[in-house]
Coordinates of C-alpha atoms and ligand atoms in Angstrom, one line a residue:
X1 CA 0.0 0.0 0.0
X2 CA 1.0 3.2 -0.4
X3 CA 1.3 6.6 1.5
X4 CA 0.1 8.5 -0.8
X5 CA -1.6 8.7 -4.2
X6 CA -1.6 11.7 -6.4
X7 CA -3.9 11.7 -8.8
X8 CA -2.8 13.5 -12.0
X9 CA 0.4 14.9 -12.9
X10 CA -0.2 18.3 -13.8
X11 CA 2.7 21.6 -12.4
X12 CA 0.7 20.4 -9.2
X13 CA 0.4 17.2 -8.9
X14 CA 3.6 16.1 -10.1
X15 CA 5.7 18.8 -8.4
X16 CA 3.6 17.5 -4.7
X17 CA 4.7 14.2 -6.0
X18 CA 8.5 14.7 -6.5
X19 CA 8.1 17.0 -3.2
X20 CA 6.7 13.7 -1.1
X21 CA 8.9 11.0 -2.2
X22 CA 11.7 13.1 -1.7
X23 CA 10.1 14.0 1.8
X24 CA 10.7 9.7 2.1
X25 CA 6.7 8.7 1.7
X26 CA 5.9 6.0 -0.3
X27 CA 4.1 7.8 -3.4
X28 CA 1.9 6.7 -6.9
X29 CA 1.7 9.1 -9.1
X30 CA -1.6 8.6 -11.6
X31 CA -1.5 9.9 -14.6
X32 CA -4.4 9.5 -17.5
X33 CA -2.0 10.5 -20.3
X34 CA 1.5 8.8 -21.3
X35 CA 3.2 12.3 -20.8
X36 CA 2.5 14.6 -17.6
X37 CA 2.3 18.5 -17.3
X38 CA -1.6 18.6 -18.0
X39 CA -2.3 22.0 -19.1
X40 CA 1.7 22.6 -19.1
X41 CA 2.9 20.0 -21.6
X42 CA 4.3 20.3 -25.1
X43 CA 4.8 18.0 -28.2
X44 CA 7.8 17.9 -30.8
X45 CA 6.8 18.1 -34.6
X46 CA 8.9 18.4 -37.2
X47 CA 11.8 19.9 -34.9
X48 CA 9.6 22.3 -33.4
X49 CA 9.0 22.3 -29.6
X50 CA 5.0 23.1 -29.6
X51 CA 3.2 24.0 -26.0
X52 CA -0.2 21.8 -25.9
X53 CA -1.4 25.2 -25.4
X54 CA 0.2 28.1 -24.5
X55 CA 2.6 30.2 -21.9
X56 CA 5.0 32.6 -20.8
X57 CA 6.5 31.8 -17.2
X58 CA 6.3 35.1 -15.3
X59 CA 8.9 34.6 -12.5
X60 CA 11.3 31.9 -14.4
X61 CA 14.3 30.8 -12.9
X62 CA 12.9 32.8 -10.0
X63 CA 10.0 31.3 -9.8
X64 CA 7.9 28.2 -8.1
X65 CA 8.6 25.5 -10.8
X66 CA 12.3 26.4 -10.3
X67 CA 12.1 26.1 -6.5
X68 CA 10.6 22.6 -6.7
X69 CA 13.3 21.3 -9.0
X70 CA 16.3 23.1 -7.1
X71 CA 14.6 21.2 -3.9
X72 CA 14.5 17.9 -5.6
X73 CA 17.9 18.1 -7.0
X74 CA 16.9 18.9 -10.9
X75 CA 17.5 22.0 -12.2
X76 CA 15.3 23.2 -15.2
X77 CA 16.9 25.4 -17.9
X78 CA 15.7 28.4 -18.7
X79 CA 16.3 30.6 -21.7
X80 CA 16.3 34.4 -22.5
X81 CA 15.2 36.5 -19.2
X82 CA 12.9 39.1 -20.4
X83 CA 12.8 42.3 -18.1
X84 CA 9.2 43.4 -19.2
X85 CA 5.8 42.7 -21.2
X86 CA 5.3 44.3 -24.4
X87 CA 1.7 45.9 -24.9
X88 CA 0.2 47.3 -28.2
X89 CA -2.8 49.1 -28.3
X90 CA -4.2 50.1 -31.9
X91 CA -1.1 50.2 -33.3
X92 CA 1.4 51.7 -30.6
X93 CA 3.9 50.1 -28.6
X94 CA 4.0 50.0 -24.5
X95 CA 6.2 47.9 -22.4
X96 CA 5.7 47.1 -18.7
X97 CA 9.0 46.5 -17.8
X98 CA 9.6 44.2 -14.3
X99 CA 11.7 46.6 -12.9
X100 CA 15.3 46.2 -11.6
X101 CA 15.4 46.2 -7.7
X102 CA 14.2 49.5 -6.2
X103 CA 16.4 52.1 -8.8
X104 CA 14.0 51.3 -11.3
X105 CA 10.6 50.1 -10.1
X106 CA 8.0 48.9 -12.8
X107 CA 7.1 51.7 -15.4
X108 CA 5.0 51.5 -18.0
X109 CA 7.7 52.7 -21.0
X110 CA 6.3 54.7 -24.4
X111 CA 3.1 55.9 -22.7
X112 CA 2.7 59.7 -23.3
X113 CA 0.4 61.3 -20.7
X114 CA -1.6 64.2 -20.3
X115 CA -0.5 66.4 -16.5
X116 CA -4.0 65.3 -15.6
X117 CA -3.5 61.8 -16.0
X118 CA -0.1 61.9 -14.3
X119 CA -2.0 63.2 -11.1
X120 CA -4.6 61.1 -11.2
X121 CA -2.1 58.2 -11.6
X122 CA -0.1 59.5 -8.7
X123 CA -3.2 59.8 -6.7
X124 CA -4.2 56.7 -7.4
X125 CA -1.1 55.1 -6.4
X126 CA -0.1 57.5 -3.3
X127 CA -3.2 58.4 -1.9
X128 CA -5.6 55.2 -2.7
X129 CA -3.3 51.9 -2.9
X130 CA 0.2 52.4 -1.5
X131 CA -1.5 53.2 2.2
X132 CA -3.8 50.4 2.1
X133 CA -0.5 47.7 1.2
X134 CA 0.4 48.8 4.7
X135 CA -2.0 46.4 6.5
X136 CA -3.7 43.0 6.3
X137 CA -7.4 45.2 6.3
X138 CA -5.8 47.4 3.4
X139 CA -4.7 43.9 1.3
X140 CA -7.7 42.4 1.4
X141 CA -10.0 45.1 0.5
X142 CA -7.8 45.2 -2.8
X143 CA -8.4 41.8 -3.0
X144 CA -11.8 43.1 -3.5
X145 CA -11.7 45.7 -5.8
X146 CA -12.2 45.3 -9.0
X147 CA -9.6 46.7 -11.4
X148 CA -11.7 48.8 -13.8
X149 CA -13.8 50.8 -10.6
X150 CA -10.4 51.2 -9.0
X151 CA -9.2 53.0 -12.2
X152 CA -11.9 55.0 -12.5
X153 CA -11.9 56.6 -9.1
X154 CA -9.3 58.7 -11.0
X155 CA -9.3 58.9 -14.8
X156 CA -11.9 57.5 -17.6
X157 CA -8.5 57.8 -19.7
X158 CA -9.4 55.8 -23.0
X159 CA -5.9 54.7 -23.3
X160 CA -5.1 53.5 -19.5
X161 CA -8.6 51.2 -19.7
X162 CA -7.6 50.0 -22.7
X163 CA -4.1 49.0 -21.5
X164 CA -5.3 47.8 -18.0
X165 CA -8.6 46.0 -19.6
X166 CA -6.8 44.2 -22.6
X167 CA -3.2 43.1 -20.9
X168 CA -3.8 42.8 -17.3
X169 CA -6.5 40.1 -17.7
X170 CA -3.8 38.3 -20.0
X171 CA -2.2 37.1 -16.2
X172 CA -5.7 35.3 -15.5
X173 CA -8.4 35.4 -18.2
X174 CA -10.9 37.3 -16.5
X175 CA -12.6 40.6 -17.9
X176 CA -11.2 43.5 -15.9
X177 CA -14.4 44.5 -14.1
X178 CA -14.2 40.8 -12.0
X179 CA -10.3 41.1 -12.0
X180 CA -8.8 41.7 -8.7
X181 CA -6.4 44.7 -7.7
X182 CA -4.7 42.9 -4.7
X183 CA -3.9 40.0 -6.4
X184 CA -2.8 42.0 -9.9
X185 CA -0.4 44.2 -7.8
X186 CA 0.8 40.9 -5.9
X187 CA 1.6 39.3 -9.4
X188 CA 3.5 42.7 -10.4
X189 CA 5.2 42.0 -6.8
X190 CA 6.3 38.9 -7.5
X191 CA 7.6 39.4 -10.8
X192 CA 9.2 42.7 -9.9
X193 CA 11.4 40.3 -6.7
X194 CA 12.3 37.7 -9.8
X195 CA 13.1 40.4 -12.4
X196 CA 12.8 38.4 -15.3
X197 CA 9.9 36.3 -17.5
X198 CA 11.4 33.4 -18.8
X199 CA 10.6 30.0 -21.1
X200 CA 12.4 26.6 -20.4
X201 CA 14.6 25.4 -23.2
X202 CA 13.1 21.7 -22.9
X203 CA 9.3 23.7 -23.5
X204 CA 6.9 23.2 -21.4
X205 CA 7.9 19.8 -20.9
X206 CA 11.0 20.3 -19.0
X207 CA 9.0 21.7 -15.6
X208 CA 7.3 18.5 -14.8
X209 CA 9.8 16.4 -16.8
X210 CA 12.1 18.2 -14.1
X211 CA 10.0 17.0 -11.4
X212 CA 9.1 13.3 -12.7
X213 CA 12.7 12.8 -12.4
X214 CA 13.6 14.3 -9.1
X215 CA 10.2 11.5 -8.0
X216 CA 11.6 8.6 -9.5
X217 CA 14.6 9.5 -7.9
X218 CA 13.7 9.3 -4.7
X219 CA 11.7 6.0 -5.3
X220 CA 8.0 7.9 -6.6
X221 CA 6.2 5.6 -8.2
X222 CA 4.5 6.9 -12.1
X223 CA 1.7 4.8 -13.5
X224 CA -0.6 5.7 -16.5
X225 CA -4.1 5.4 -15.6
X226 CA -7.5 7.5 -15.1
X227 CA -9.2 7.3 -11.8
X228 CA -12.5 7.0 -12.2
X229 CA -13.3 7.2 -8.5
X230 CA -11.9 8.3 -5.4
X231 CA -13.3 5.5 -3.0
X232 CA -15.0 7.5 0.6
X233 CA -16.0 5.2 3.2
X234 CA -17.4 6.7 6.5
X235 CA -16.0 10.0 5.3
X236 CA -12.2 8.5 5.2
X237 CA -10.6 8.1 2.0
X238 CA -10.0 4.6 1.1
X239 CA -8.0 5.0 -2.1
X240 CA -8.9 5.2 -6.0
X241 CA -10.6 3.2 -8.8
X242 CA -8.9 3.0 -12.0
X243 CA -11.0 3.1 -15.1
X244 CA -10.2 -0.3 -15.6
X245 CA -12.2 -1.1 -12.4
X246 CA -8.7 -1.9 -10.8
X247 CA -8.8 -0.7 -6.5
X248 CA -5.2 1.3 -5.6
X249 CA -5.7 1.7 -1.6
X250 CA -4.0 4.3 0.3
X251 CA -4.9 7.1 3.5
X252 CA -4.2 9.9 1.6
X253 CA -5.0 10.8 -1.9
X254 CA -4.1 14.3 -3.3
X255 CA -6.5 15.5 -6.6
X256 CA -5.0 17.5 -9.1
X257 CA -8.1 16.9 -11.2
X258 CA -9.7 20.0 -10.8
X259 CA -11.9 21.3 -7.2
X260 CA -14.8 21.1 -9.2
X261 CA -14.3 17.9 -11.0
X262 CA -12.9 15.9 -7.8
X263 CA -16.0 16.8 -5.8
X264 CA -18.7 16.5 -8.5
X265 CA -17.4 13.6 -10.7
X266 CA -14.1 11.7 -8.4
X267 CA -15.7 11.6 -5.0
X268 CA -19.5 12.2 -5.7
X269 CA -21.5 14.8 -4.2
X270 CA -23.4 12.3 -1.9
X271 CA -20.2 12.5 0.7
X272 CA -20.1 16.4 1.3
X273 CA -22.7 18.6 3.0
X274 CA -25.1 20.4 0.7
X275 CA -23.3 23.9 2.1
X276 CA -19.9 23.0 0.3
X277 CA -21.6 21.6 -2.2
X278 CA -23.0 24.7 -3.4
X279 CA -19.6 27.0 -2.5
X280 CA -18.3 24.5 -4.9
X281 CA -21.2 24.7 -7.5
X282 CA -21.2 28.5 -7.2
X283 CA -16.7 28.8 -8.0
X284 CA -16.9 30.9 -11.2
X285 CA -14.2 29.3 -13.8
X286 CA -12.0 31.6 -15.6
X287 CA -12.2 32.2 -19.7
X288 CA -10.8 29.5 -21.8
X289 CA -9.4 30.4 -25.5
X290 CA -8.8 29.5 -28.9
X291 CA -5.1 29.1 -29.5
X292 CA -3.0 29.0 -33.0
X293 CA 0.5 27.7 -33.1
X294 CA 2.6 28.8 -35.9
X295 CA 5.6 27.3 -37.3
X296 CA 7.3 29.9 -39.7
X297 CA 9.7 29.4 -42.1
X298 CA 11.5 32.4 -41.1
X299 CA 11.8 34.4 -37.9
X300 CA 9.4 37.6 -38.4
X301 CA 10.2 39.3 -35.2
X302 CA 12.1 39.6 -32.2
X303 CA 9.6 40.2 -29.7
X304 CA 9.1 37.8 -27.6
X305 CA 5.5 38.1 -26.8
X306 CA 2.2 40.7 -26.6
X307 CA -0.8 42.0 -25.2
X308 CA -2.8 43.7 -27.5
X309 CA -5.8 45.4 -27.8
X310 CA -7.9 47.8 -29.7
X311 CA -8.5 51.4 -28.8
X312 CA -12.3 50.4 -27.8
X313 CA -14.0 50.7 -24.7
X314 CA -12.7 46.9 -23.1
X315 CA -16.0 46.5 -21.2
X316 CA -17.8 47.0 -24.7
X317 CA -15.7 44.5 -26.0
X318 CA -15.7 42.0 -23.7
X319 CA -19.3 42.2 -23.4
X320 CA -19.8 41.4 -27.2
X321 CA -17.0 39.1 -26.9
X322 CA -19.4 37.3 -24.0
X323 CA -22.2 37.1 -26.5
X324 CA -20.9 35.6 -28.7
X325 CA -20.0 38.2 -31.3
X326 CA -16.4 38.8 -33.3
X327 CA -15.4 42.3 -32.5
X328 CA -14.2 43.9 -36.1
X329 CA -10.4 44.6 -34.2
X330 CA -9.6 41.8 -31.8
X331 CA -7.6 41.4 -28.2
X332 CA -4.7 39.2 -29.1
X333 CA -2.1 37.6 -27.2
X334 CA 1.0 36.5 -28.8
X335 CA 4.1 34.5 -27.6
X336 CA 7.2 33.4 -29.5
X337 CA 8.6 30.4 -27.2
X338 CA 11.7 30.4 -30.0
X339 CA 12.4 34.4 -28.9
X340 CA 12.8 33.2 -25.6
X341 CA 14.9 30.1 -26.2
X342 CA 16.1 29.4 -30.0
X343 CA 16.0 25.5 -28.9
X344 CA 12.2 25.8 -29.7
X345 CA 12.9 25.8 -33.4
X346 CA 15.3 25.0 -36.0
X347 CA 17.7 27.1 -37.1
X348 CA 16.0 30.1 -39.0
X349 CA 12.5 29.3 -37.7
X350 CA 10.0 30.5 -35.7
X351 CA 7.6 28.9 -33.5
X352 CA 4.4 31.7 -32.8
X353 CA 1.2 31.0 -30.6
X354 CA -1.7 33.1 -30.7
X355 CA -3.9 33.4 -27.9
X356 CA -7.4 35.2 -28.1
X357 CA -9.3 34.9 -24.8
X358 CA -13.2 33.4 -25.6
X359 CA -16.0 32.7 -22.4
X360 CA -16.9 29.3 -22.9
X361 CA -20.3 29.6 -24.6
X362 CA -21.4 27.1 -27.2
X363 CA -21.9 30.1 -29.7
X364 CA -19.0 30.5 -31.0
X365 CA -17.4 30.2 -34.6
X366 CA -14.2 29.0 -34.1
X367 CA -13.1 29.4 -37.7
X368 CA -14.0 32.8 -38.1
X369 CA -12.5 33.4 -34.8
X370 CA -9.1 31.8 -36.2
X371 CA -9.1 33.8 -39.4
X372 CA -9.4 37.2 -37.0
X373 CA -6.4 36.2 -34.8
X374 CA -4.1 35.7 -37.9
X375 CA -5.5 39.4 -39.4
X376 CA -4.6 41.0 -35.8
X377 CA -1.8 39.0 -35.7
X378 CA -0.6 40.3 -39.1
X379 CA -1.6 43.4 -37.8
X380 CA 1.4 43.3 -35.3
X381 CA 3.2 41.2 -37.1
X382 CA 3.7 42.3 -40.5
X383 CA 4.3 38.8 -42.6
X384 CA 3.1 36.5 -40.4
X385 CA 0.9 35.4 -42.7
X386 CA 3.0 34.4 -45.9
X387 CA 5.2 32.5 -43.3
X388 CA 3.2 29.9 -41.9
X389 CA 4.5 26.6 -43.1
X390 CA 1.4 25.3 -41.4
X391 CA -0.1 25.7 -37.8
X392 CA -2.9 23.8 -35.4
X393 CA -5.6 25.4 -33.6
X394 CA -6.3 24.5 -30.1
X395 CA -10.0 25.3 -28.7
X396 CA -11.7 24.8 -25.5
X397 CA -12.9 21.2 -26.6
X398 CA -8.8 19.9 -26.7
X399 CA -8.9 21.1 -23.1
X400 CA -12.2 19.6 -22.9
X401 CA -11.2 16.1 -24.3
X402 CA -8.1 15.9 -22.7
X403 CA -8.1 17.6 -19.7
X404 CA -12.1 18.4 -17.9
X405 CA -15.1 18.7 -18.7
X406 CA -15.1 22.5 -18.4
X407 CA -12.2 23.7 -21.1
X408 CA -11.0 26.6 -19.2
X409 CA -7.8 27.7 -18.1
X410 CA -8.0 28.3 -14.1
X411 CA -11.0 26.1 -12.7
X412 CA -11.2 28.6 -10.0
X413 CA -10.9 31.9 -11.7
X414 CA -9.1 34.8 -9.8
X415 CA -11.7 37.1 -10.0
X416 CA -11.8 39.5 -7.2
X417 CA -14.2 37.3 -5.0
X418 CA -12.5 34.3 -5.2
X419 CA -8.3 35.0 -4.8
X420 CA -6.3 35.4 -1.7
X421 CA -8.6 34.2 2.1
X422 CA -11.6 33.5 -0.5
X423 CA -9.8 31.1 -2.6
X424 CA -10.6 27.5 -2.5
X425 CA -9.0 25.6 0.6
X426 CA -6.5 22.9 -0.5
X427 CA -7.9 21.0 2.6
X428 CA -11.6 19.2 1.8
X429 CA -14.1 18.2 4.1
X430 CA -13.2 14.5 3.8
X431 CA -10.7 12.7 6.3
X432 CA -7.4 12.1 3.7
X433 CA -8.4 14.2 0.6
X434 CA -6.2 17.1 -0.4
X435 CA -6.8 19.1 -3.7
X436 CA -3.6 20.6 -5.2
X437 CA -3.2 22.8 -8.7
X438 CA -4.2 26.4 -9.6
X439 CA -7.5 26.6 -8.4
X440 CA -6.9 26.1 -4.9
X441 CA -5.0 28.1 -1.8
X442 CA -3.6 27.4 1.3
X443 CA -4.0 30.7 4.1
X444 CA -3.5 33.2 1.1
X445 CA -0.7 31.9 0.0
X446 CA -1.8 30.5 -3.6
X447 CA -1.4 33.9 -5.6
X448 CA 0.6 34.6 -8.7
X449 CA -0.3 33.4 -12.2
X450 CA -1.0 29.7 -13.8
X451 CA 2.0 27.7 -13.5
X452 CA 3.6 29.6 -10.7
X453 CA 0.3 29.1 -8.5
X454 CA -0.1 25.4 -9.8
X455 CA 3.6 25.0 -8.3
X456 CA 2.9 27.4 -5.5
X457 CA 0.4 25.0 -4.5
X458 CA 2.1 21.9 -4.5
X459 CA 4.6 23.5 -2.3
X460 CA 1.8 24.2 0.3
X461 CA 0.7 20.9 -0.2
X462 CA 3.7 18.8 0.7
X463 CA 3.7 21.2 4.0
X464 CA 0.3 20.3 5.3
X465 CA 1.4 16.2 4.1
X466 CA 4.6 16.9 6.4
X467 CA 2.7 18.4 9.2
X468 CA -0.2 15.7 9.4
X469 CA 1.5 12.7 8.9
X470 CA 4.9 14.0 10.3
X471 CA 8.6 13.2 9.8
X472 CA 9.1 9.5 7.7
X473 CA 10.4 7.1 10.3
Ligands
LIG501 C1 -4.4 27.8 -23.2 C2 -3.8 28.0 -21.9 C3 -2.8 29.0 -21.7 C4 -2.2 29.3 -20.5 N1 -1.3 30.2 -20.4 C5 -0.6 30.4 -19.3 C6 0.5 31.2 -19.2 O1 0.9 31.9 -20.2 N2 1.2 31.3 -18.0 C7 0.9 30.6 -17.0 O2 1.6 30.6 -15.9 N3 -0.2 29.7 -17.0 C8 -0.9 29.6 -18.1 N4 -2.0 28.7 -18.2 C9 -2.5 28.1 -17.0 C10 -1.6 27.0 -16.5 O3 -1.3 26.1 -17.5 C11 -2.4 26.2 -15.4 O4 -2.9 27.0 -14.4 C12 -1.5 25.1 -14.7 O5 -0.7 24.5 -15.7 C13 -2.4 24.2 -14.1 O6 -1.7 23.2 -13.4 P1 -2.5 22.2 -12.4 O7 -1.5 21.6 -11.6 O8 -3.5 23.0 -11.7 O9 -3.2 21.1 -13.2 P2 -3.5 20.7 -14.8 O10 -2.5 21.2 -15.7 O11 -4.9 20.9 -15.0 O12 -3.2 19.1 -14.7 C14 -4.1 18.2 -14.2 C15 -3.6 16.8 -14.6 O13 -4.5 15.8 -14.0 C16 -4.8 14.8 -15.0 N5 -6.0 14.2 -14.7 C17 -7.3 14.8 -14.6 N6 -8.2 13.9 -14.3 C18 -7.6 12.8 -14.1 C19 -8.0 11.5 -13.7 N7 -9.3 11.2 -13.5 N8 -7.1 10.5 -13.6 C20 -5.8 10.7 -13.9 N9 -5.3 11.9 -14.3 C21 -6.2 12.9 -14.3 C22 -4.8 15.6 -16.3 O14 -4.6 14.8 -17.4 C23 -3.6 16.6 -16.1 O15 -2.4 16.0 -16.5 C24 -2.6 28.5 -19.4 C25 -3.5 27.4 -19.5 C26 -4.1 27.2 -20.8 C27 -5.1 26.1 -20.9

């Protein structure tokens, strides 16, 4: 029997993994696909390194991923460090740069601002936010303000919204009127300690390749096989059922399935009280998004990625966006993996991905949405076009088939009711289950974006494993 199963082996569930074996416990790490890293993998084609869908990694060799492997004795490589975000709005250039230490704190470079604007900027920062940073009271109720009404205590600047409602919601997929402040400025934080956004040379890949080989290592345990159950007995967990109707018994089992998923579909909704049944009903998912990846004969561009936007009221477009409607200019976001590290294509090449955010509805045209990326894409990226030697799209339904039933990209989205104390606990009602990935915290501590929460949160996990079951021995 073993201490522990992990079910899935997502940036969560495989980093907990590699952090438990090497903690001594006796692990089995279940996986339903032959590869792990869940929304974080990546396939080779044709010499290209391809993300299953798409990322930058905010705080890179800084960051959570990079912790887990240092701690398990497996360092990832990382390529270019990139000291800032390029932003284009309608055709101009912005970048937010990361900063470097306190000389040069985070600035938002090429933006050209009436004195108004500067004062209400300076108020906004001096007089409504910096104060409140000061105390726990003053975090949380940034926590829950929403960016676009704490903006607009100040300026209805047409350019600022734009900027704010098109890029910041590219850290979580959520419009900017649910986004949170708090946890924006905590991501901003966080990134401005690790100075640098970063892309591993192996692709997505080498994070949890990284940690699959620190588990084995230390004697974890990887098997390929979807749980179909998690087994509750008199509110104790029992262990799991494979698909194949197979029983794997254990006191502990840690979901990186999904909150939602685990409770509604894994353990069943008959073993929890009706109360966290419906807080688990009611957590609002983030956006999913239809994806294009690229590969281009030649390299078009040096930037390494984009937010972009056009100069149109955001909550107008977001709201027509939400219905179902293809705005005439769209909000793109771009990433070149092969700017970052040239070990994502061959020589020459050029791998692109194209992200354009989409709510989940069933109405929407997928094609015509792909034909809009590429025109907004050509937009910023003049001959993008004439170099695609070919490319793949990626919709909600891949995330759908392959990952949950929901096809988002956060199942808990960080809206500004449900991040920091509001976020999912990682503990569950029932004796011996543990939920671990992006959609879950642990006493505020799960913030950041994606991969860096998903890592953050196996991190937390192996803490509470260490302080309930104790030292191995
Ligand atoms: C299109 C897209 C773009 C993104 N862009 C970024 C970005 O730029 N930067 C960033 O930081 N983050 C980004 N993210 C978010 C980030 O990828 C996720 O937040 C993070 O990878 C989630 O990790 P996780 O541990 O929560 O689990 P997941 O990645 O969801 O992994 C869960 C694993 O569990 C497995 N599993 C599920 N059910 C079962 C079962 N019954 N039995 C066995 N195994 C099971 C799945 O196969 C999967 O491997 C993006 C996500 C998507 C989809």
């Amino acid at each position: 029997m073993h201490d522990v199963i992990v079910v899935g082996g997502g940036i969560g569930g495989a980093g907990v993994a590699a952090l438990l074996a090497k903690q001594g416990r006796k692990v089995l790490l279940l996986e339903q696909h032959d590869k792990v890293g869940g929304r974080c993998a990546s396939h080779e084609k044709e010499g290209f390194r391809i993300p299953d869908y798409g990322h930058a990694f905010t705080r890179g060799s800084g960051g959570n991923c990079a912790l887990i492997s240092r701690m398990v004795g497996e360092e990832i490589a990382w390529g270019r460090k990139v000291d800032g975000i390029p932003l284009w709005i309608s055709g101009q250039w912005f970048k937010l740069t990361v900063g470097e230490g306190l000389k040069r704190p985070p600035r938002l470079q090429g933006m050209k601002l009436q004195p108004k604007d500067i004062l209400a900027l300076a108020k906004l920062v001096f007089v409504d936010t910096l104060p409140k940073l000061l105390t726990k009271r003053g975090w949380d109720e940034l926590d829950r303000m929403d960016l676009r009404s704490w903006l607009l205590k100040r300026t209805d600047n047409a350019m600022l919204h734009a900027l704010v409602g098109y890029c910041f919601p590219g850290f979580y997929v959520v419009p900017y009127w649910e986004s949170s402040v708090g946890e924006t400025l905590r991501i901003l934080w966080l990134m401005w300690k690790a100075r640098e956004i970063s892309y591993p040379i192996e692709g997505c890949a080498g994070l949890t390749g990284a940690f699959l080989k620190g588990f084995k290592k230390y004697g974890g345990e990887f098997e390929q096989g979807k749980v179909r159950r998690i087994v509750v007995s008199g509110g104790k967990v029992q262990g799991v059922e494979l698909e194949d109707g197979k029983l794997l018994e254990a006191p502990l089992v840690i979901s990186n399935a999904g909150i939602r998923t685990t409770v509604q579909d894994l353990v069943g909704e008959e073993h929890f009280d009706k109360g966290y049944i419906n807080y688990i009903n009611n957590l609002k998912p983030s956006w999913s998004c239809l994806l294009i990846h690229a590969a281009l004969k030649e390299k078009i561009t040096d930037v390494p990625g984009v937010f972009s936007g056009p100069m149109e009221d955001p909550v107008e477009y977001w709201r027509r966006v939400e219905r179902g409607e293809i705005p005439d200019k769209i909000s793109l976001w771009a990433v070149s993996p092969s700017n970052w590290t040239p070990e994502i294509a061959p020589p020459g090449k050029q791998m692109m991905v194209l992200a354009a955010p989409l709510p989940t509805g069933e109405n929407i045209d997928w094609n015509k949405w792909a034909d809009k990326m590429l025109e907004a894409g050509e937009e910023i990226f003049p001959g993008l076009n004439e170099n695609i030697m070919w490319k793949e799209a990626v919709g909600k339904e891949h995330i759908q088939e392959n990952l949950d039933k929901e096809g988002v990209l956060v199942q808990t989205a960080q809206t500004n009711w449900q991040v920091g104390a509001n976020r999912p606990s990682m503990i569950s009602p029932i004796n011996g289950l543990l939920y671990v990935g992006s959609d879950v915290g642990n006493a505020e501590k799960n913030r950041g974006v994606g991969v860096d929460m998903a890592a953050e949160s196996a991190l937390r996990c192996a803490e509470i494993v260490a302080n309930k079951l104790g030292p191995v021995g």
